[in-house]
Short mmCIF file of C-alpha atoms and ligand atoms in Angstrom, two decimals:
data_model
loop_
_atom_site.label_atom_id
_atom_site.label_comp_id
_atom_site.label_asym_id
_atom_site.label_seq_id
_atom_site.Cartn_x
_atom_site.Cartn_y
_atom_site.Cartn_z
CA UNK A 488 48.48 55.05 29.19
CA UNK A 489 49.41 51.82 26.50
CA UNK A 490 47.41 51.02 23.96
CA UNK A 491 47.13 47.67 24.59
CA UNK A 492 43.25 45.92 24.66
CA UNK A 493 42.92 43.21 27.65
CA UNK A 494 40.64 40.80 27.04
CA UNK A 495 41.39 38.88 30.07
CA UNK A 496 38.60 37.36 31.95
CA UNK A 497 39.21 38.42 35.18
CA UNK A 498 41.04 40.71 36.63
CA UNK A 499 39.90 42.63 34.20
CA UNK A 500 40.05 46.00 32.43
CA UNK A 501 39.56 48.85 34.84
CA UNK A 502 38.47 52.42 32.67
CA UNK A 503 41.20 54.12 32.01
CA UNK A 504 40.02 57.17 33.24
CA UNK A 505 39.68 55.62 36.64
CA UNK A 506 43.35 54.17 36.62
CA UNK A 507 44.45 57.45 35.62
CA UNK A 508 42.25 59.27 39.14
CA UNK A 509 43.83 56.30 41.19
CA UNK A 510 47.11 57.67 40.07
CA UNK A 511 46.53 61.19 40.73
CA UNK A 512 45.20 60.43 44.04
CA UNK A 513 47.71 57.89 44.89
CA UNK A 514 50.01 59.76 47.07
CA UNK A 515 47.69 62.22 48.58
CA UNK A 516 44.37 61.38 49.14
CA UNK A 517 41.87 64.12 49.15
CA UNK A 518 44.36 65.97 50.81
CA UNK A 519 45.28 63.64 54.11
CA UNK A 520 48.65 63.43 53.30
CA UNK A 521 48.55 59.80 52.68
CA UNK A 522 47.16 57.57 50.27
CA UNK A 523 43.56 56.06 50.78
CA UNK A 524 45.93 52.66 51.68
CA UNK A 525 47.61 54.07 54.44
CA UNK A 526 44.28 55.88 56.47
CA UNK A 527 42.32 54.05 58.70
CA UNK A 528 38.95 52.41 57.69
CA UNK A 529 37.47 53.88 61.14
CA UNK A 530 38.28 57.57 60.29
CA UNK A 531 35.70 59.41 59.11
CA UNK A 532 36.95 60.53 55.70
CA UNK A 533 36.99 56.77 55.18
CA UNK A 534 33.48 56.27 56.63
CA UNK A 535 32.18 59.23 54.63
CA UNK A 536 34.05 57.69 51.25
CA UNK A 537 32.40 54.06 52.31
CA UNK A 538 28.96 55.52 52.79
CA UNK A 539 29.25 57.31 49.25
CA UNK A 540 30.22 54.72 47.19
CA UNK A 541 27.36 52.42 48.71
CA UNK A 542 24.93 55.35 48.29
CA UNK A 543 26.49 55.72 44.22
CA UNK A 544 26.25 52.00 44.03
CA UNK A 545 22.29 51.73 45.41
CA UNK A 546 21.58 54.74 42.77
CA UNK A 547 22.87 52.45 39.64
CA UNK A 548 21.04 49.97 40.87
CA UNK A 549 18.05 51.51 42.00
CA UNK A 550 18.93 49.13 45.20
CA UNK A 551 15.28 48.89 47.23
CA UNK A 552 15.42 50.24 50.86
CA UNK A 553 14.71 46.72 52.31
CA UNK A 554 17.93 45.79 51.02
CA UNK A 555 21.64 45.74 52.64
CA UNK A 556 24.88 46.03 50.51
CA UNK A 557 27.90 44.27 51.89
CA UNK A 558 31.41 45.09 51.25
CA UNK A 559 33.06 41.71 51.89
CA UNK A 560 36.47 39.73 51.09
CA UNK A 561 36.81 36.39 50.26
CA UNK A 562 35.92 36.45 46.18
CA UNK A 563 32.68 34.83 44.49
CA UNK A 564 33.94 31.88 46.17
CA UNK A 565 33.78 32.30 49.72
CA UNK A 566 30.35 33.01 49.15
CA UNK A 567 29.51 29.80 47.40
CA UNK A 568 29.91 28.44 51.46
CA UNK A 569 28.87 31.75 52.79
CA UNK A 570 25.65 31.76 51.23
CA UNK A 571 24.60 28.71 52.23
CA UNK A 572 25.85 28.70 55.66
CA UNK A 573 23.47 31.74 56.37
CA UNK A 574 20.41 30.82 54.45
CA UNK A 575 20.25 27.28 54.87
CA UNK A 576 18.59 25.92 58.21
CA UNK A 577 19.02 22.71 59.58
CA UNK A 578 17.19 20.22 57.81
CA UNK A 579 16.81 22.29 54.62
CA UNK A 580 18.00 22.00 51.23
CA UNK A 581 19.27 24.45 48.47
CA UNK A 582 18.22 23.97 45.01
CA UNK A 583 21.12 24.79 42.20
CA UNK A 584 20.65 25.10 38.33
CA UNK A 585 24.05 23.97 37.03
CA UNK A 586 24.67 25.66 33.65
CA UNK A 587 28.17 25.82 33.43
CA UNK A 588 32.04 25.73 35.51
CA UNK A 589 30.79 28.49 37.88
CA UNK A 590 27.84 26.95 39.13
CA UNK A 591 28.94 23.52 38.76
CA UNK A 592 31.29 24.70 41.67
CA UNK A 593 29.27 27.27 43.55
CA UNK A 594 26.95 23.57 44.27
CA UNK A 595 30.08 21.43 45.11
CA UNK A 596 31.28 24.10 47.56
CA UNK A 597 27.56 24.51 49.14
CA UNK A 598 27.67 20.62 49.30
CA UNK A 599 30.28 21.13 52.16
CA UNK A 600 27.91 22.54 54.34
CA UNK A 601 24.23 22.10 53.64
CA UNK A 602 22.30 20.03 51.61
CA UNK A 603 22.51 20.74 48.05
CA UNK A 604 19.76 19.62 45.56
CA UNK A 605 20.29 19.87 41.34
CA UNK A 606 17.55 21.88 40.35
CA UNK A 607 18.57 21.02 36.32
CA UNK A 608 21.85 20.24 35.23
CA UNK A 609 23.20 21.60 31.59
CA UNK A 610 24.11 19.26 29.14
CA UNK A 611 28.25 18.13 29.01
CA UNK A 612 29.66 21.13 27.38
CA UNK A 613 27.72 23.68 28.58
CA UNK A 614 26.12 25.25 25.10
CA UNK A 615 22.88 25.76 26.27
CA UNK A 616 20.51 26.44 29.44
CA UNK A 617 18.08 23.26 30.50
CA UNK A 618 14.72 24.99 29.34
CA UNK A 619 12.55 25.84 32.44
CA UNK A 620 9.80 23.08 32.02
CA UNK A 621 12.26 20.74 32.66
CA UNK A 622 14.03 22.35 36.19
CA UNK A 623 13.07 19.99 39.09
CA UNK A 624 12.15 22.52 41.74
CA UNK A 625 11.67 21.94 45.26
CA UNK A 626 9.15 24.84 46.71
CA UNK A 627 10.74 24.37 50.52
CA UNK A 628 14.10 24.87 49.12
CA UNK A 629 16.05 27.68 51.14
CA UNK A 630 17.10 29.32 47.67
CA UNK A 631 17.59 28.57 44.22
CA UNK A 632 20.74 29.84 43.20
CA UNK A 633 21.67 30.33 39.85
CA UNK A 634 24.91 32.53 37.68
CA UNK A 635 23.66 34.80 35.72
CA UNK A 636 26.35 34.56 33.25
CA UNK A 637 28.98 31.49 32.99
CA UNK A 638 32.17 33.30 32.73
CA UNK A 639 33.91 30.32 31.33
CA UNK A 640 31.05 29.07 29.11
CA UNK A 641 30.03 31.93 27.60
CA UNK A 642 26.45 30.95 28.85
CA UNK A 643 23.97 34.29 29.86
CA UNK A 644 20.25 34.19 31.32
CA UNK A 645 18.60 36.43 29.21
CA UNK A 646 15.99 37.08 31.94
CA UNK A 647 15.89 36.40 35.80
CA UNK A 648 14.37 32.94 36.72
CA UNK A 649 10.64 33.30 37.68
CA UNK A 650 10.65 30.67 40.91
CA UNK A 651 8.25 30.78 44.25
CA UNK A 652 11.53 30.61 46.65
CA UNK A 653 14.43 33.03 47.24
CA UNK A 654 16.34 33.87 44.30
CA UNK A 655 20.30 33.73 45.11
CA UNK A 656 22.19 34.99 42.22
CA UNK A 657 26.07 34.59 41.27
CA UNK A 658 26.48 37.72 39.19
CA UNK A 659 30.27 37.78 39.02
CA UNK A 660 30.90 38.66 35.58
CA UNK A 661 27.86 40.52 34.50
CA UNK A 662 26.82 42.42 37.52
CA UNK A 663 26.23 46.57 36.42
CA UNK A 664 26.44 44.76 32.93
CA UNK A 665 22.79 46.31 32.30
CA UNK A 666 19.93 47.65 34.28
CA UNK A 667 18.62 44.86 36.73
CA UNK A 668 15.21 44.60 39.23
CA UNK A 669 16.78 44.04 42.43
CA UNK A 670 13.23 43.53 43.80
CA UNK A 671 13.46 39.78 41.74
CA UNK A 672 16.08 38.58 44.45
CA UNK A 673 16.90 37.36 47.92
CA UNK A 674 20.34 37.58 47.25
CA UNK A 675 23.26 39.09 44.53
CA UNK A 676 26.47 38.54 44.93
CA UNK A 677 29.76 39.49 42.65
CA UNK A 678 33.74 39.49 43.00
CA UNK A 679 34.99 42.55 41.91
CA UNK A 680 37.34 41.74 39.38
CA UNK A 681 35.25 41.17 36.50
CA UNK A 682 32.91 44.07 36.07
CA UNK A 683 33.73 46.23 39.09
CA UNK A 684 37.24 47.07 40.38
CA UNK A 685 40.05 45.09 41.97
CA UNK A 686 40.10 41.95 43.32
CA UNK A 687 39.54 40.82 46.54
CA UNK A 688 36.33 42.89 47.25
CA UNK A 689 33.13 40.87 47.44
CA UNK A 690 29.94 42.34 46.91
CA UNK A 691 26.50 40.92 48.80
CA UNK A 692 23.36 42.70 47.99
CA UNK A 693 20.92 41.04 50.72
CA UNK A 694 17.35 41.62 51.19
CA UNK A 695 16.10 41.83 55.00
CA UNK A 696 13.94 38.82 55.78
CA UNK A 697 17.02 36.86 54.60
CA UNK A 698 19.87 38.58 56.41
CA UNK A 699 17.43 37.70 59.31
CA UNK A 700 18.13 34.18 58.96
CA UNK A 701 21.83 33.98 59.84
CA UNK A 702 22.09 32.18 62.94
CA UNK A 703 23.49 33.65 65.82
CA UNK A 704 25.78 30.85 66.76
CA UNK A 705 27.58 31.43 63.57
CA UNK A 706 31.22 32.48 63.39
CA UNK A 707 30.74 36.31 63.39
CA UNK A 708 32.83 37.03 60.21
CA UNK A 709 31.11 34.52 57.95
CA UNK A 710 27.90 36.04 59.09
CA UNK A 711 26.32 38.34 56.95
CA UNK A 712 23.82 39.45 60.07
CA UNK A 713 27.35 40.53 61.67
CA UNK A 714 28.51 42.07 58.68
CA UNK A 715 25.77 43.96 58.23
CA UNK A 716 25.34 45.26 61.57
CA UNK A 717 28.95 46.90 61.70
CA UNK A 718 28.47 48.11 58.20
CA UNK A 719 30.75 45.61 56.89
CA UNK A 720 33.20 46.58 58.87
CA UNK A 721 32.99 44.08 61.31
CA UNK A 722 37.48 43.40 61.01
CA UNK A 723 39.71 46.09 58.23
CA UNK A 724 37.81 45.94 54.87
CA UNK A 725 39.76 45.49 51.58
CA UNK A 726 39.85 49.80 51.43
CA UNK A 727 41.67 50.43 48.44
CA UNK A 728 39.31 48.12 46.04
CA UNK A 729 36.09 50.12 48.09
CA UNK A 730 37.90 53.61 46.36
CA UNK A 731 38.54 52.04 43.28
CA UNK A 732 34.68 50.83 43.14
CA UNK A 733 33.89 53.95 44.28
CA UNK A 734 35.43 55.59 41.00
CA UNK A 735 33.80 53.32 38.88
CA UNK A 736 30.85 53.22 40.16
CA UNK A 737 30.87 57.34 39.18
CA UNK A 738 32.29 56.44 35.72
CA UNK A 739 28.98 54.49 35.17
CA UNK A 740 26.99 57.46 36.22
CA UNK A 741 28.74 59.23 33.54
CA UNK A 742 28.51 57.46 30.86
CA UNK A 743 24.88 57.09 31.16
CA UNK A 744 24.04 54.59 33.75
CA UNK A 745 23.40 50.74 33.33
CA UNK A 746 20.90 51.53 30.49
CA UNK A 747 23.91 52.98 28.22
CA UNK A 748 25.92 50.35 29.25
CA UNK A 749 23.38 47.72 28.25
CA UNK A 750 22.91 49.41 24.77
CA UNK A 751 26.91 49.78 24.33
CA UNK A 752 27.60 45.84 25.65
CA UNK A 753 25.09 44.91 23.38
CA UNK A 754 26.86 46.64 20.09
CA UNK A 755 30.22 45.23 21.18
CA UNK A 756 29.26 41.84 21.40
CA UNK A 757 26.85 41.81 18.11
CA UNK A 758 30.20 42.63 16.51
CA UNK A 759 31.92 40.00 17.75
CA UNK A 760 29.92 37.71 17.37
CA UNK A 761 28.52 38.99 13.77
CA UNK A 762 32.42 38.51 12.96
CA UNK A 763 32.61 34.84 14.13
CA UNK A 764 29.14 33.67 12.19
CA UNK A 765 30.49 35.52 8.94
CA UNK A 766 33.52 33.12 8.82
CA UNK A 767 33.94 29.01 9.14
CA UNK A 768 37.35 30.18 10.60
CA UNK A 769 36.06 30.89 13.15
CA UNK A 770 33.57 28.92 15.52
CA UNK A 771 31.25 29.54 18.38
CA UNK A 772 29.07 27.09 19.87
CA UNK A 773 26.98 28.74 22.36
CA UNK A 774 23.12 28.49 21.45
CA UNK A 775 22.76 32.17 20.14
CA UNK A 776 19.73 32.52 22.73
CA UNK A 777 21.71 32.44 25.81
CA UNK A 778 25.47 33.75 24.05
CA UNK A 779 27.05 36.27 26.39
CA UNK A 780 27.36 39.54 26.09
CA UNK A 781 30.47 39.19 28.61
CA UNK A 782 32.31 36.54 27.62
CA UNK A 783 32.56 35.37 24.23
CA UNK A 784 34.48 31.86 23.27
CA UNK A 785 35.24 31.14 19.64
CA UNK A 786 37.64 28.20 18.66
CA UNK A 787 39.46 28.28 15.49
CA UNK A 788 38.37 25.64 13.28
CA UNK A 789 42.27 25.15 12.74
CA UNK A 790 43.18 24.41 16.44
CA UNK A 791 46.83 24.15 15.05
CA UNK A 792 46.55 28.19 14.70
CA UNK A 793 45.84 29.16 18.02
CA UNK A 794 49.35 29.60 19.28
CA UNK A 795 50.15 31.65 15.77
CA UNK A 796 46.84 33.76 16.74
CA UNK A 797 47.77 33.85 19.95
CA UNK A 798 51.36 35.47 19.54
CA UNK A 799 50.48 37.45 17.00
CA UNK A 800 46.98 39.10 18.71
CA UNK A 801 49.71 39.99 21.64
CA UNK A 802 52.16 41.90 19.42
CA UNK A 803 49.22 43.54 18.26
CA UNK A 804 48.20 45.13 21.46
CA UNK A 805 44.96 42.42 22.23
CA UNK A 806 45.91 41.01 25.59
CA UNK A 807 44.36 38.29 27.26
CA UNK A 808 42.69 36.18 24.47
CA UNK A 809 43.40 32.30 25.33
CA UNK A 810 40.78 30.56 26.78
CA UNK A 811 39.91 28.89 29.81
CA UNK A 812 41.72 25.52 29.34
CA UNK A 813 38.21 23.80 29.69
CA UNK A 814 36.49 25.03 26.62
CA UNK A 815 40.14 25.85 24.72
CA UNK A 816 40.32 27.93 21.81
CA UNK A 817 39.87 31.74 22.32
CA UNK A 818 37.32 33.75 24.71
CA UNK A 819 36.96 37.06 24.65
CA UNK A 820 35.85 39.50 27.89
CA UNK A 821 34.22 42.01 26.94
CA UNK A 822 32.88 43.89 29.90
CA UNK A 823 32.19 47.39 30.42
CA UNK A 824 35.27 48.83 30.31
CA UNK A 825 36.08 47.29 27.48
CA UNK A 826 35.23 49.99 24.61
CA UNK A 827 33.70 49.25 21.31
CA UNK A 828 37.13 50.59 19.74
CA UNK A 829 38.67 47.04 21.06
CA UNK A 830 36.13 44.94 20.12
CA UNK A 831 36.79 46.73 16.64
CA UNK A 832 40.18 46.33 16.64
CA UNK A 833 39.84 42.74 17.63
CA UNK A 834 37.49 42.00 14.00
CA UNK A 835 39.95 44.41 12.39
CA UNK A 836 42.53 41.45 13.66
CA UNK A 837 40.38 38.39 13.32
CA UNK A 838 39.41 39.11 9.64
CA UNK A 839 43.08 39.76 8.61
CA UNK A 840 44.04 36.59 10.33
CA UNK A 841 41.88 34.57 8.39
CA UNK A 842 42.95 36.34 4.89
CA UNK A 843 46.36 35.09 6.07
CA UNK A 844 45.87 31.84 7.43
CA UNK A 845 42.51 30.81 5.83
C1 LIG B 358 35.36 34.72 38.59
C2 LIG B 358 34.11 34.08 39.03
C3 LIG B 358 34.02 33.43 40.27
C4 LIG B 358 35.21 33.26 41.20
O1 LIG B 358 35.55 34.44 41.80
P1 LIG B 358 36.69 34.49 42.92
O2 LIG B 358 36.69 35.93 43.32
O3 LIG B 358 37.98 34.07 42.27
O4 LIG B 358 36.31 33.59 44.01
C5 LIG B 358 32.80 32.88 40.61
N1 LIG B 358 31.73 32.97 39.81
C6 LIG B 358 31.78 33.58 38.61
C7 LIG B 358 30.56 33.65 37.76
C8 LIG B 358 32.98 34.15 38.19
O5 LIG B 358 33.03 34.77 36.99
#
């Protein structure tokens, strides 16, 4: 294993003690002969390995019985049209709080095929989340849908939205983050290459009454109703990220579950961020109310540094630090497999930069 610290957004760091039972289990799989790749998603050791990991997953999340957990493909994406095309009846509207890139898009995608209304929309630049008196709610809207935490942003709820309709959340990149009350929502989904596994697994956490509204004239494979009724394995599932999720899902379970992940996220990114506020070097400007405990931004207040930060952050082993070209400067993901021993290495490097460059 290198020693090198990705900080990369997404994909993102997978625990190293999971890569390292992927590569022990690579060629053989429990024995078949074959990798997990290379068997088919009908055979029962596949089955049994599908029903595990969903029944791991429903533990960690203390997953209610009225709800269904999907499996899909497609990414966060697919689902900003999925969603909508199964929850949204003809003649109803979707409301959408728009507090940063992710669910700026998530609406503009829904817009293709239902009516989309703007619940609130977040200042330009993103810094902060439009308080709740002021969110323009419509109580016959199919959902609200919201994202828990704006990736790009650097923008986090710090509590679920208390709203009279359905509750659709986009919890991409802080999903198993932290414990969480199902029960609040109609709806989670997450791409797994954030918090989770590999990309290219979706997953849909659905309660009942909702999955009953897909409409049966609906293309089968967009239709979560379909899905759910072949156990989302309606055509051949992305396996190999199911295995990998699988693994993780047991590495949360040993380290403590979601509550000693929430206490361990919550150390990392106090350090970061205690680091950034300690120094006019550096700069983030995130209302510390709603900062993330994913994904944290910081400029340098010397934007002709960043390439010298840049380079030399990489040649010391922390991967992955630009940031998303629509906020610039640096971010920082910091998600659970990310151990507090990178974060620390990361201040280690950020206050010797500045003694260098200040
Ligand atoms: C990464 C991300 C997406 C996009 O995911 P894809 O799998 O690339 O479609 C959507 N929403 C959020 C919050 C994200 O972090």
């Amino acid at each position: 294993m290198n020693h090198t610290y990705n900080f990369s957004a997404g994909p993102a760091m997978i625990p190293a003690r999971v890569l390292q039972q992927v590569r022990d289990d690579l060629p053989d799989w429990q024995g078949h002969g074959s990798s997990v790749m290379e068997i088919s998603h009908r055979s029962s050791a596949f089955v049994t390995l599908a029903r595990a990991v969903e029944e791991d997953l429903r533990a960690l999340l203390e997953i209610p019985a009225n709800y269904r957990v999907l499996f899909l493909q497609g990414g966060a994406t697919q689902q900003f049209v999925q969603v909508p095309m199964n929850l949204v009846a003809p003649g109803q509207s979707a409301d959408y709080l728009i507090t940063g890139a992710w669910s700026a898009k998530a609406a503009e995608h829904a817009a293709a095929v239902a009516t989309v209304r703007t619940a609130a929309q977040g200042a330009d630049g993103f810094r902060a989340i439009p308080a709740r008196d002021s969110w323009q709610l419509d109580a016959d809207a199919a959902y609200l849908h919201y994202t828990s935490n704006e990736t790009i942003h650097g923008v986090q709820f710090q509590g679920v939205p208390d709203v009279d309709v359905p509750l659709v959340v986009d919890m991409s990149s802080d999903i198993l983050s932290g414990p969480l009350d199902v029960s609040r929502f109609g709806l989670i989904y997450a791409c797994a290459q954030k918090n989770i596994g590999p990309s290219g697994l979706t997953l849909v956490i659905i309660r009942d009454d909702l999955l009953a509204r897909s409409s049966a004239a609906m293309p089968a494979v967009f239709s979560f109703s379909a899905q759910a009724a072949q156990n989302s394995m309606l055509n051949t599932p992305n396996t190999f990220a199911w295995y990998v999720a699988g693994l993780v899902f047991r590495w949360l379970q040993e380290q403590g579950g979601l509550m000693a992940m929430d206490r361990r996220n919550r150390d990392k990114a106090k350090l970061l961020y205690d680091c950034v506020d300690a120094s006019s070097f550096y700069v983030n400007q995130v209302d510390p109310g709603v900062r993330s405990l994913m994904n944290v931004p910081f400029q340098l207040a010397d934007p002709a540094l960043d390439g010298r930060f840049l380079e030399q952050a990489t040649a010391a082993g922390l991967t992955g630090l630009k940031g998303h070209r629509a906020v610039g400067g640096m971010r920082a993901s910091i998600y659970n497999a990310m151990p507090l021993a990178g974060v620390q290495a990361l201040v280690d490097f950020m206050v010797d930069f500045e003694r260098r460059n200040g």
